[in-house]
Coordinates of C-alpha atoms in Angstrom, one line a residue:
M1 CA -20.0 86.7 68.9
R2 CA -23.1 88.2 67.7
T3 CA -21.4 92.1 66.3
V4 CA -21.7 93.6 63.2
E5 CA -18.0 93.3 63.2
N6 CA -17.6 89.5 63.9
W7 CA -20.0 89.4 61.5
Y8 CA -19.3 91.5 58.1
V9 CA -15.8 89.8 56.3
R10 CA -15.0 92.1 54.1
L11 CA -13.2 89.9 51.0
D12 CA -10.8 92.6 49.6
G13 CA -7.4 90.5 50.0
S14 CA -6.1 92.5 53.5
D15 CA -6.7 90.1 55.3
L16 CA -6.7 86.4 55.4
P17 CA -9.8 85.3 57.5
D18 CA -9.7 81.7 59.1
R19 CA -11.6 79.3 56.3
L20 CA -13.6 77.2 59.4
E21 CA -15.4 80.5 59.7
V22 CA -15.5 81.8 56.2
G23 CA -16.0 78.5 54.2
G24 CA -14.0 77.2 51.2
K25 CA -15.4 80.3 48.8
A26 CA -14.9 82.6 49.9
W27 CA -11.6 82.5 51.1
S28 CA -10.3 81.4 47.8
L29 CA -11.6 84.6 47.3
A30 CA -9.9 86.4 49.6
R31 CA -6.7 84.8 48.6
M32 CA -7.3 85.6 45.0
R33 CA -7.3 89.1 46.2
Q34 CA -4.1 88.8 48.1
L35 CA -2.1 87.2 45.1
G36 CA -3.5 90.3 42.7
L37 CA -5.7 88.4 40.5
P38 CA -8.6 90.0 39.3
T39 CA -12.2 89.5 41.4
P40 CA -15.6 90.7 41.8
P41 CA -15.3 92.9 44.6
A42 CA -17.2 90.3 47.3
F43 CA -17.9 90.2 51.3
V44 CA -19.1 87.2 53.3
L45 CA -21.5 86.6 56.5
P46 CA -19.3 83.5 58.2
T47 CA -20.4 80.5 59.5
E48 CA -21.5 81.6 62.7
V49 CA -24.2 83.2 61.1
C50 CA -25.8 79.9 60.1
R51 CA -25.4 78.0 63.2
E52 CA -27.0 81.6 65.1
Y53 CA -29.8 81.4 62.4
H54 CA -30.9 78.0 63.2
R55 CA -30.5 77.8 67.2
S56 CA -32.9 80.4 67.0
G57 CA -35.7 79.3 65.6
K58 CA -34.7 80.4 61.6
E59 CA -34.7 84.3 62.2
L60 CA -32.1 86.3 60.6
P61 CA -30.2 87.9 63.9
E62 CA -30.4 92.1 63.1
E63 CA -26.6 91.4 63.4
A64 CA -26.3 90.1 60.4
M65 CA -28.7 92.3 58.6
A66 CA -26.7 95.2 59.0
A67 CA -23.5 93.5 58.5
V68 CA -25.7 93.3 54.6
R69 CA -26.2 96.6 55.0
R70 CA -22.6 97.5 55.3
G71 CA -20.9 95.1 52.6
I72 CA -23.5 96.5 50.2
A73 CA -22.3 99.6 50.9
Y74 CA -18.6 98.8 50.6
L75 CA -19.3 96.4 47.3
E76 CA -21.0 99.9 46.3
E77 CA -18.0 101.6 46.8
E78 CA -15.5 99.6 45.0
T79 CA -18.3 99.3 41.6
G80 CA -19.6 102.4 41.9
R81 CA -22.9 101.6 41.4
G82 CA -26.2 102.0 43.5
F83 CA -27.6 98.9 45.3
G84 CA -31.4 99.2 44.1
A85 CA -30.5 102.1 41.8
R86 CA -32.2 103.2 37.9
R87 CA -28.5 104.2 36.1
R88 CA -25.8 101.9 37.4
P89 CA -27.3 99.4 39.4
L90 CA -25.6 96.5 41.1
L91 CA -26.9 93.4 40.8
V92 CA -24.9 90.8 43.5
S93 CA -24.9 86.9 43.1
V94 CA -25.8 85.4 47.0
R95 CA -23.3 82.1 47.3
S96 CA -23.0 79.9 49.9
G97 CA -19.5 78.5 50.9
S98 CA -18.5 75.3 53.8
S99 CA -15.0 74.8 55.2
I100 CA -15.3 71.4 53.2
S101 CA -15.8 71.7 49.0
M102 CA -19.7 70.7 48.6
P103 CA -20.4 71.1 45.3
G104 CA -23.1 71.9 44.0
M105 CA -25.5 71.0 47.1
M106 CA -26.1 74.2 48.8
D107 CA -28.4 77.3 46.6
T108 CA -26.8 79.7 45.1
V109 CA -29.4 83.4 43.7
L110 CA -27.2 84.9 40.5
N111 CA -28.9 87.9 39.2
L112 CA -30.3 89.8 42.2
G113 CA -31.0 93.2 42.8
I114 CA -33.7 93.6 39.2
N115 CA -37.0 95.0 38.9
D116 CA -39.0 97.1 35.8
D117 CA -36.9 100.0 36.9
V118 CA -33.6 98.2 37.1
E119 CA -34.0 96.7 34.1
A120 CA -35.0 99.6 32.8
G121 CA -32.1 101.6 34.4
L122 CA -29.2 98.6 33.2
I123 CA -30.8 99.9 29.3
K124 CA -30.0 103.3 29.7
D125 CA -26.5 102.5 30.6
G126 CA -25.7 100.8 27.9
A127 CA -26.6 97.3 27.8
P128 CA -28.6 95.1 25.0
V129 CA -32.2 94.7 25.5
E130 CA -31.7 90.8 25.2
L131 CA -29.1 90.9 27.9
A132 CA -31.4 93.0 30.2
A133 CA -34.2 91.3 30.3
D134 CA -32.3 87.4 29.8
T135 CA -31.0 88.9 33.8
H136 CA -34.0 90.0 34.6
R137 CA -35.4 86.3 33.3
R138 CA -32.7 84.4 34.8
F139 CA -33.5 86.2 38.4
L140 CA -37.4 85.4 38.5
A141 CA -36.3 81.4 37.9
G142 CA -33.8 81.1 40.1
F143 CA -35.2 83.0 43.4
G144 CA -38.2 80.9 42.2
D145 CA -36.8 78.0 42.3
I146 CA -34.3 78.6 45.2
V147 CA -36.2 80.9 47.2
R148 CA -39.8 80.1 46.6
K149 CA -39.7 76.1 45.7
A150 CA -41.9 76.5 43.1
D151 CA -42.1 74.5 40.1
L152 CA -41.7 76.7 37.4
P153 CA -42.5 74.6 33.9
D154 CA -40.6 77.2 32.0
S155 CA -37.8 79.0 33.1
M156 CA -37.1 80.7 29.6
A157 CA -40.5 82.6 30.1
P158 CA -40.1 86.7 29.6
A159 CA -40.0 87.8 33.2
A160 CA -43.3 89.2 33.6
D161 CA -45.1 86.1 33.2
L162 CA -42.3 84.4 35.9
R163 CA -43.5 86.6 37.8
A164 CA -46.8 86.1 38.0
E165 CA -46.4 82.2 38.1
I166 CA -44.3 82.1 41.0
R167 CA -47.1 83.8 42.7
R168 CA -49.7 81.4 41.6
A169 CA -47.5 78.6 42.3
T170 CA -46.7 79.7 46.0
G171 CA -48.9 82.3 46.5
R172 CA -47.0 85.3 46.9
A173 CA -45.2 87.9 44.9
V174 CA -41.6 88.1 44.7
P175 CA -40.7 91.7 45.4
S176 CA -40.0 93.7 43.7
D177 CA -37.4 95.6 46.6
P178 CA -33.9 94.5 46.0
W179 CA -33.3 94.6 50.0
E180 CA -36.4 92.4 50.2
Q181 CA -34.8 89.7 47.7
L182 CA -31.6 90.0 49.5
I183 CA -32.9 89.0 52.7
E184 CA -35.0 86.1 51.8
A185 CA -32.1 85.0 49.3
V186 CA -29.3 84.9 52.1
C187 CA -32.3 82.9 55.1
A188 CA -32.7 80.4 52.0
V189 CA -28.8 79.4 51.5
L190 CA -28.9 79.0 55.3
E191 CA -31.6 76.7 55.0
S192 CA -30.2 74.9 52.2
W193 CA -26.7 73.1 54.6
Y194 CA -29.9 71.3 56.1
S195 CA -31.2 71.0 52.8
R196 CA -31.6 66.6 52.2
R197 CA -29.5 66.6 49.3
A198 CA -26.2 68.5 51.2
V199 CA -27.2 65.8 54.8
T200 CA -26.9 63.1 52.0
Y201 CA -23.7 64.6 51.3
R202 CA -22.2 65.1 54.2
R203 CA -23.2 61.9 55.3
H204 CA -21.6 60.1 52.8
A205 CA -19.0 62.1 52.7
D206 CA -18.4 62.3 56.9
I207 CA -18.9 65.9 57.1
P208 CA -19.1 67.2 60.2
E209 CA -23.0 68.8 60.2
D210 CA -22.3 71.2 63.0
L211 CA -19.4 73.3 60.1
G212 CA -22.8 75.4 58.8
T213 CA -22.0 77.1 55.9
A214 CA -21.5 81.3 55.5
V215 CA -22.9 83.8 53.4
T216 CA -20.6 85.6 50.1
I217 CA -22.4 88.1 48.5
Q218 CA -20.2 89.1 45.4
A219 CA -21.3 91.7 42.7
M220 CA -22.4 90.5 39.7
V221 CA -20.2 90.0 36.2
F222 CA -22.0 88.7 32.9
G223 CA -20.6 86.1 30.9
N224 CA -23.7 87.1 28.8
M225 CA -22.7 90.5 28.0
S226 CA -21.4 90.5 24.2
N227 CA -20.3 88.4 21.7
D228 CA -17.0 88.6 23.8
S229 CA -17.7 87.3 27.0
G230 CA -18.9 84.0 29.3
T231 CA -18.1 81.6 31.4
G232 CA -15.5 78.5 32.2
V233 CA -14.5 76.1 34.4
L234 CA -10.6 75.6 34.5
F235 CA -8.9 72.7 36.7
S236 CA -4.9 74.0 36.8
R237 CA -4.3 69.5 35.9
D238 CA -6.4 67.2 34.3
P239 CA -8.8 65.9 37.3
V240 CA -9.9 61.9 35.5
T241 CA -6.3 61.2 34.5
G242 CA -4.0 63.1 36.5
V243 CA -1.4 64.1 33.5
R244 CA -0.6 67.5 34.2
E245 CA -2.2 69.7 31.1
P246 CA -4.8 72.4 31.9
Y247 CA -9.0 70.7 32.1
G248 CA -12.0 72.6 30.8
E249 CA -14.4 74.0 28.9
Y250 CA -15.7 77.7 27.8
L251 CA -19.3 78.3 27.1
P252 CA -19.6 81.7 25.1
G253 CA -23.3 84.0 26.0
G254 CA -23.3 82.1 29.4
Q255 CA -23.7 82.5 32.8
G256 CA -21.2 80.2 35.6
E257 CA -24.4 78.3 36.5
D258 CA -25.1 77.3 33.1
V259 CA -21.7 75.1 32.4
V260 CA -21.7 73.7 35.9
S261 CA -25.4 72.4 35.9
G262 CA -25.4 70.6 33.1
V263 CA -28.1 71.8 31.1
L264 CA -26.3 73.1 28.1
D265 CA -23.1 71.5 26.1
P266 CA -20.2 74.0 27.1
L267 CA -17.2 74.2 24.4
P268 CA -13.3 73.1 24.9
L269 CA -10.9 75.7 26.3
S270 CA -9.0 75.3 23.6
E271 CA -12.3 77.1 22.2
L272 CA -11.1 80.2 23.9
K273 CA -8.1 80.1 23.3
A274 CA -9.0 80.3 19.5
Q275 CA -11.2 83.3 20.4
Q276 CA -9.5 85.5 23.1
P277 CA -5.8 84.7 22.9
E278 CA -4.9 87.2 26.0
I279 CA -7.9 85.6 28.2
H280 CA -6.9 82.4 28.0
R281 CA -3.1 83.3 28.5
Q282 CA -4.3 85.4 31.5
L283 CA -6.0 82.4 33.4
I284 CA -3.7 79.5 32.3
E285 CA -0.9 81.8 34.7
A286 CA -3.2 82.6 36.9
A287 CA -4.0 78.7 37.3
E288 CA 0.2 78.3 37.7
L289 CA 0.2 80.9 40.0
L290 CA -3.0 79.4 42.6
E291 CA -1.3 75.6 42.5
Q292 CA 1.6 76.8 42.9
S293 CA 0.8 79.3 46.4
N294 CA -2.3 75.9 47.3
G295 CA 0.1 73.0 46.7
D296 CA -2.7 71.6 45.0
V297 CA -4.9 71.2 41.5
Q298 CA -7.0 73.7 41.3
D299 CA -10.4 74.1 40.2
I300 CA -11.6 78.1 39.1
E301 CA -14.7 79.4 37.8
F302 CA -14.5 82.6 35.5
T303 CA -16.7 84.9 33.6
V304 CA -15.4 86.7 31.0
E305 CA -17.2 89.8 30.7
S306 CA -16.7 92.2 28.0
G307 CA -13.0 90.8 27.0
R308 CA -12.5 91.2 30.3
L309 CA -11.5 88.4 32.8
Y310 CA -12.7 87.9 36.8
L311 CA -12.3 84.4 38.5
L312 CA -15.2 83.8 41.0
Q313 CA -13.7 81.0 42.8
S314 CA -10.8 78.9 43.5
R315 CA -10.3 75.4 45.0
A316 CA -9.4 71.9 45.6
A317 CA -10.3 70.1 43.1
K318 CA -12.4 67.0 43.2
R319 CA -10.6 64.1 41.4
S320 CA -10.6 60.4 40.2
P321 CA -9.1 57.7 42.7
E322 CA -7.1 57.6 39.4
A323 CA -6.3 61.5 39.8
A324 CA -5.7 61.3 43.3
V325 CA -2.4 58.8 43.2
R326 CA -1.1 60.4 40.2
L327 CA -1.4 64.1 42.2
A328 CA -0.5 62.8 45.0
V329 CA 3.0 61.1 43.5
A330 CA 3.1 64.0 40.6
L331 CA 3.1 67.0 43.2
A332 CA 5.7 65.2 45.8
D333 CA 8.3 65.3 43.0
E334 CA 7.8 68.1 42.6
G335 CA 8.4 69.4 45.6
L336 CA 5.0 71.3 46.2
I337 CA 4.1 68.6 49.3
S338 CA 5.5 66.3 51.2
R339 CA 5.9 62.9 50.9
P340 CA 3.7 62.6 54.5
E341 CA 1.5 64.6 52.7
A342 CA 1.0 63.0 49.8
L343 CA -0.1 60.3 51.1
A344 CA -3.0 61.9 53.9
R345 CA -4.2 63.6 50.2
V346 CA -5.2 60.2 49.4
T347 CA -8.0 57.6 51.1
P348 CA -7.8 53.7 51.4
A349 CA -10.9 54.1 49.5
Q350 CA -9.5 55.5 46.7
V351 CA -6.9 53.5 46.9
T352 CA -9.7 50.3 46.1
Q353 CA -11.7 51.9 44.0
M354 CA -8.3 52.4 41.8
V355 CA -7.7 48.5 41.5
R356 CA -11.3 48.3 40.7
P357 CA -12.2 46.0 38.2
Q358 CA -12.4 47.4 34.2
V359 CA -14.2 46.8 30.9
D360 CA -13.0 43.4 29.0
V361 CA -11.6 44.4 25.6
R362 CA -12.6 41.8 23.9
S363 CA -16.0 41.8 25.4
A364 CA -16.0 45.7 24.5
E365 CA -15.4 43.8 21.2
E366 CA -17.9 41.7 20.7
S367 CA -20.8 44.0 22.2
T368 CA -23.6 46.3 21.8
V369 CA -22.9 50.0 22.3
L370 CA -25.7 51.9 23.4
A371 CA -24.0 55.1 23.8
T372 CA -21.2 57.1 23.3
G373 CA -19.9 60.6 25.3
E374 CA -17.2 61.9 27.5
A375 CA -15.3 59.5 29.8
A376 CA -15.9 61.6 33.3
S377 CA -15.0 59.4 35.5
P378 CA -12.8 56.0 35.2
G379 CA -13.8 52.9 36.0
A380 CA -16.7 50.2 35.4
G381 CA -20.5 49.7 36.4
V382 CA -23.3 47.2 35.1
G383 CA -26.7 47.2 36.4
V384 CA -30.1 47.5 35.1
A385 CA -30.7 51.6 34.0
V386 CA -33.1 53.2 35.6
S387 CA -34.3 57.0 34.9
D388 CA -36.0 57.8 38.0
P389 CA -33.6 59.0 41.2
E390 CA -36.3 57.8 43.8
E391 CA -36.7 54.3 41.8
V392 CA -33.1 53.9 41.3
V393 CA -32.7 54.3 45.4
R394 CA -35.2 52.3 46.0
L395 CA -34.5 49.4 44.1
A396 CA -30.8 49.5 45.4
E397 CA -31.7 49.9 48.8
Q398 CA -33.4 45.8 47.7
G399 CA -30.3 44.7 46.6
S400 CA -30.2 45.5 43.4
D401 CA -27.2 47.0 40.6
V402 CA -28.1 50.2 39.0
V403 CA -27.6 52.5 36.5
F404 CA -29.1 55.6 37.1
V405 CA -29.0 57.3 33.9
A406 CA -31.0 61.3 33.3
R407 CA -31.1 63.8 30.9
H408 CA -28.9 66.0 33.9
T409 CA -27.8 65.9 36.9
S410 CA -29.1 68.6 40.2
P411 CA -28.0 68.3 43.5
E412 CA -31.1 67.2 44.5
D413 CA -30.1 63.6 42.7
V414 CA -27.2 62.8 44.9
G415 CA -29.4 60.5 46.6
A416 CA -29.5 58.0 43.8
M417 CA -25.6 59.0 42.5
I418 CA -24.7 57.7 45.8
A419 CA -26.9 53.9 45.3
A420 CA -25.6 53.4 41.6
R421 CA -23.4 51.9 40.4
A422 CA -22.5 54.1 37.5
V423 CA -24.0 57.2 35.9
C424 CA -24.7 58.3 32.3
T425 CA -26.6 61.5 31.6
E426 CA -27.8 63.2 27.9
V427 CA -25.7 66.3 28.6
G428 CA -23.4 67.8 29.7
G429 CA -19.2 67.9 30.1
S430 CA -16.4 66.8 33.3
T431 CA -16.9 70.0 34.5
S432 CA -21.0 69.7 34.7
H433 CA -22.5 68.3 38.1
A434 CA -22.5 64.8 37.2
A435 CA -18.6 64.9 36.4
V436 CA -17.7 66.0 39.4
V437 CA -19.8 64.7 42.0
C438 CA -18.7 61.2 40.6
R439 CA -15.2 61.8 40.2
G440 CA -15.9 62.6 43.9
L441 CA -17.5 59.7 44.8
G442 CA -15.3 57.6 42.8
L443 CA -18.3 56.2 40.8
P444 CA -17.9 55.0 36.5
A445 CA -19.7 57.6 34.5
V446 CA -19.7 59.0 31.1
V447 CA -21.6 62.5 30.3
G448 CA -22.6 64.1 27.4
A449 CA -23.8 60.8 25.5
G450 CA -26.3 63.3 23.7
E451 CA -30.3 63.3 23.0
G452 CA -31.8 59.9 23.5
A453 CA -29.5 58.1 25.9
I454 CA -31.8 57.5 27.8
A455 CA -34.8 55.7 25.3
A456 CA -31.7 53.8 23.9
I457 CA -30.5 52.1 27.6
A458 CA -33.7 52.7 30.1
G459 CA -35.2 49.2 31.4
K460 CA -31.8 47.6 29.8
I461 CA -28.7 45.6 31.3
V462 CA -26.2 47.2 30.9
T463 CA -22.1 48.5 31.8
V464 CA -21.1 52.1 32.1
D465 CA -17.6 52.3 30.4
G466 CA -16.2 55.4 32.4
T467 CA -13.1 55.2 31.5
H468 CA -13.4 55.3 27.9
G469 CA -16.7 57.1 27.9
R470 CA -18.7 54.3 26.5
V471 CA -22.7 52.5 27.6
H472 CA -22.7 48.6 26.2
S473 CA -25.9 46.5 26.0
G474 CA -25.6 43.7 28.7
A475 CA -23.1 43.4 31.8
L476 CA -19.6 42.7 30.3
S477 CA -16.9 40.5 31.4
L478 CA -14.8 42.7 33.6
V479 CA -10.6 42.8 34.6
A480 CA -8.5 43.4 36.9
A481 CA -6.9 47.1 36.1
D482 CA -3.3 47.7 35.2
D483 CA -0.8 48.4 37.9
D484 CA -0.2 51.6 38.0
P485 CA 3.7 52.8 38.8
A486 CA 2.1 55.7 40.8
L487 CA 0.3 53.4 42.9
A488 CA 3.2 51.3 43.5
T489 CA 5.3 54.7 44.5
L490 CA 3.1 55.5 46.4
G491 CA 3.0 51.8 48.4
R492 CA 7.3 52.2 49.1
W493 CA 6.6 55.8 50.6
A494 CA 3.2 54.3 53.1
A495 CA 5.5 50.7 54.1
K496 CA 8.7 53.5 54.9
L497 CA 5.9 55.5 57.5
A498 CA 3.7 52.8 58.8
G499 CA 5.1 51.0 60.9
I500 CA 3.5 47.7 60.1
E501 CA 3.5 44.2 58.2
V502 CA 0.9 43.3 56.1
S503 CA 1.2 40.3 54.4
S504 CA -0.8 38.8 50.9
T505 CA -0.8 35.4 52.3
A506 CA -0.7 34.1 56.0
T507 CA 1.6 31.7 57.1
G508 CA -0.3 31.1 60.5
E509 CA -2.5 32.1 62.7
V510 CA -5.0 34.7 61.3
L511 CA -8.2 36.5 63.3
D512 CA -10.2 37.2 60.2
L513 CA -12.6 40.1 61.6
D514 CA -15.1 40.1 58.2
S515 CA -16.1 36.5 59.2
A516 CA -16.0 37.2 63.0
G517 CA -18.6 40.7 61.5
V518 CA -16.6 42.7 62.9
L519 CA -17.3 45.3 61.1
D520 CA -17.3 48.3 63.0
P521 CA -14.5 50.4 64.2
A522 CA -15.3 50.6 67.2
E523 CA -15.6 46.7 67.9
V524 CA -12.3 46.1 66.6
A525 CA -10.6 46.7 70.0
A526 CA -12.6 44.1 72.1
A527 CA -12.3 41.6 69.1
V528 CA -8.4 41.8 68.6
A529 CA -6.7 41.6 72.3
D530 CA -5.6 38.1 71.9
A531 CA -4.9 38.3 68.1
K532 CA -2.3 38.3 67.0
V533 CA -2.0 39.0 62.9
V534 CA -5.8 40.7 62.2
S535 CA -7.5 41.0 58.8
G536 CA -10.6 42.5 57.6
A537 CA -12.5 45.7 55.5
V538 CA -12.7 47.6 58.6
L539 CA -9.1 47.8 58.6
A540 CA -9.0 49.9 56.1
T541 CA -10.3 52.4 57.4
E542 CA -8.4 55.3 59.6
A543 CA -10.3 53.8 62.4
G544 CA -10.7 50.8 62.5
M545 CA -6.9 50.6 61.7
G546 CA -6.0 53.1 64.8
A547 CA -7.9 50.9 66.9
A548 CA -5.7 47.8 65.8
L549 CA -2.7 49.5 66.4
A550 CA -3.8 50.9 69.8
A551 CA -4.3 47.5 71.1
G552 CA -1.1 46.6 69.9
I553 CA -1.7 44.5 66.3
R554 CA 1.1 45.2 64.0
D555 CA 0.9 42.4 61.6
F556 CA -2.1 42.3 59.1
V557 CA -3.3 40.1 56.0
S558 CA -4.5 41.9 52.8
T559 CA -4.6 41.0 49.0
E560 CA -4.3 44.4 48.7
P561 CA -1.8 45.9 51.1
L562 CA -1.9 49.9 49.9
P563 CA -5.4 50.9 51.7
L564 CA -3.9 49.2 55.2
L565 CA -1.0 51.0 55.2
L566 CA -2.4 54.4 54.2
A567 CA -5.1 53.7 57.3
A568 CA -2.1 53.1 59.6
V569 CA -0.2 56.3 58.4
A570 CA -3.3 58.7 59.3
A571 CA -4.4 56.8 62.1
R572 CA -0.2 57.9 63.0
R573 CA -1.2 61.2 62.2
G574 CA -4.3 60.9 64.5
V575 CA -5.4 64.1 63.2
T576 CA -8.7 64.2 60.9
R577 CA -7.8 65.8 57.2
D578 CA -10.1 67.3 54.0
V579 CA -8.9 64.8 51.9
P580 CA -9.8 66.2 48.4
K581 CA -11.6 63.8 46.2

């Protein structure tokens, strides 16, 4: 229903809203407030606003604008600051948020509400001149890029130069009125639901188009405030290996986008412990609490402003296939989740990716290493190294194996990443866009390979070893992955619940769906009508296996039984899940 009451949701922890209505980011803020954790005050426009915005010809309804006005009044009350005020000004972030995580695929605008007068007001309130100027510059660079779609040649230019460049490039001035800035930013975030990169990611991840994005508006905190300020990302456990130890990065003097964009090279989390041990202790305790309360490994964005910790977001961590299997077993063994839930958290595709070949040790020892960096996503990928994302897609569509190499990746590159066999970046760390997305895609990746990596490998046939963080010259020999005890454990659990028999070899007549050209789950039922024993890749999907089970098939053949067992467990559950990857 279109009312201000329905479209204004305050994230103060007094109530836990529906994740489908407010998105994962806003839900996590409300949950953290409930747990007594430090978060900047925020409110959210629910996903229905997005659907209504696109239904009504991209006009922001008056009820939504009224909800924004009410929400800003709440932030002013909570912070003691005024939106657009010359003394104690309030600046805000405007963030997207789907109920299913789509890391980096939609838009965010930071430092909104600043103009020349507000910049002067920040200085009068005691903010360093450099901070005020940097905040103004950051806002204009982000607003120009995300809201106005301006191609800015120098995003580090002073504010006056950026304003002039945006006007020259777009024919429109950046509004000085903070309220005009805010409405434009809200509309830009709603528009980003249908951006090319977001649509591409949803199709690949099988995320429904009609979910829509919520819009979270939150009071800004500043990691660039002082020497004891900074920003970072923490995983409560290692999302690459599944090891039970905190894993993350910290960037002193930075804002959140500096870390996740991969544009800058952050420091290991141990630096935060060395510089501010009390903040590090608080952060680790918060991560443990969130993991226990949510029953899953957490990906936490945080900012430290003048020695005070703020949590900006917590979500189920994207993880490598190896980590997905090991974490599912570990969390079940620790009693945080049940065994059926553990099986639901691992997809057949992840198991298939986990048993993919690795670089042969002897072949690696005899090869030339062209670049080294951080092992961000395990596995090995071979192909010709290409730095142009459009060329990556074109070559892949022609059937070529391609490795995508870039200075850093952005959400605009997701099409190239999906098409590539592996990814290598010059800058960025283990929590950068490239690392997080590649882990979610099960794509081998090496990040932070250093200046000159593109020049060293572009145009050459290379092998990316995402397990050890190396890029080798040529197509190296690959060998089968070692057996993993967690995989064997998961297999035993799945065998008890699947209700099917999977043999590695056939002893009688087998209908091979691959040979019959049956790749679509919708064709399975008719194809298996007269069969007793069936094999085929389509059976390693919930829909394909579900069709076979409905047709009465209980005997299958596969050299890799576990993907079929997991598909059978999922089909019997008969529910659609948001499976963390």
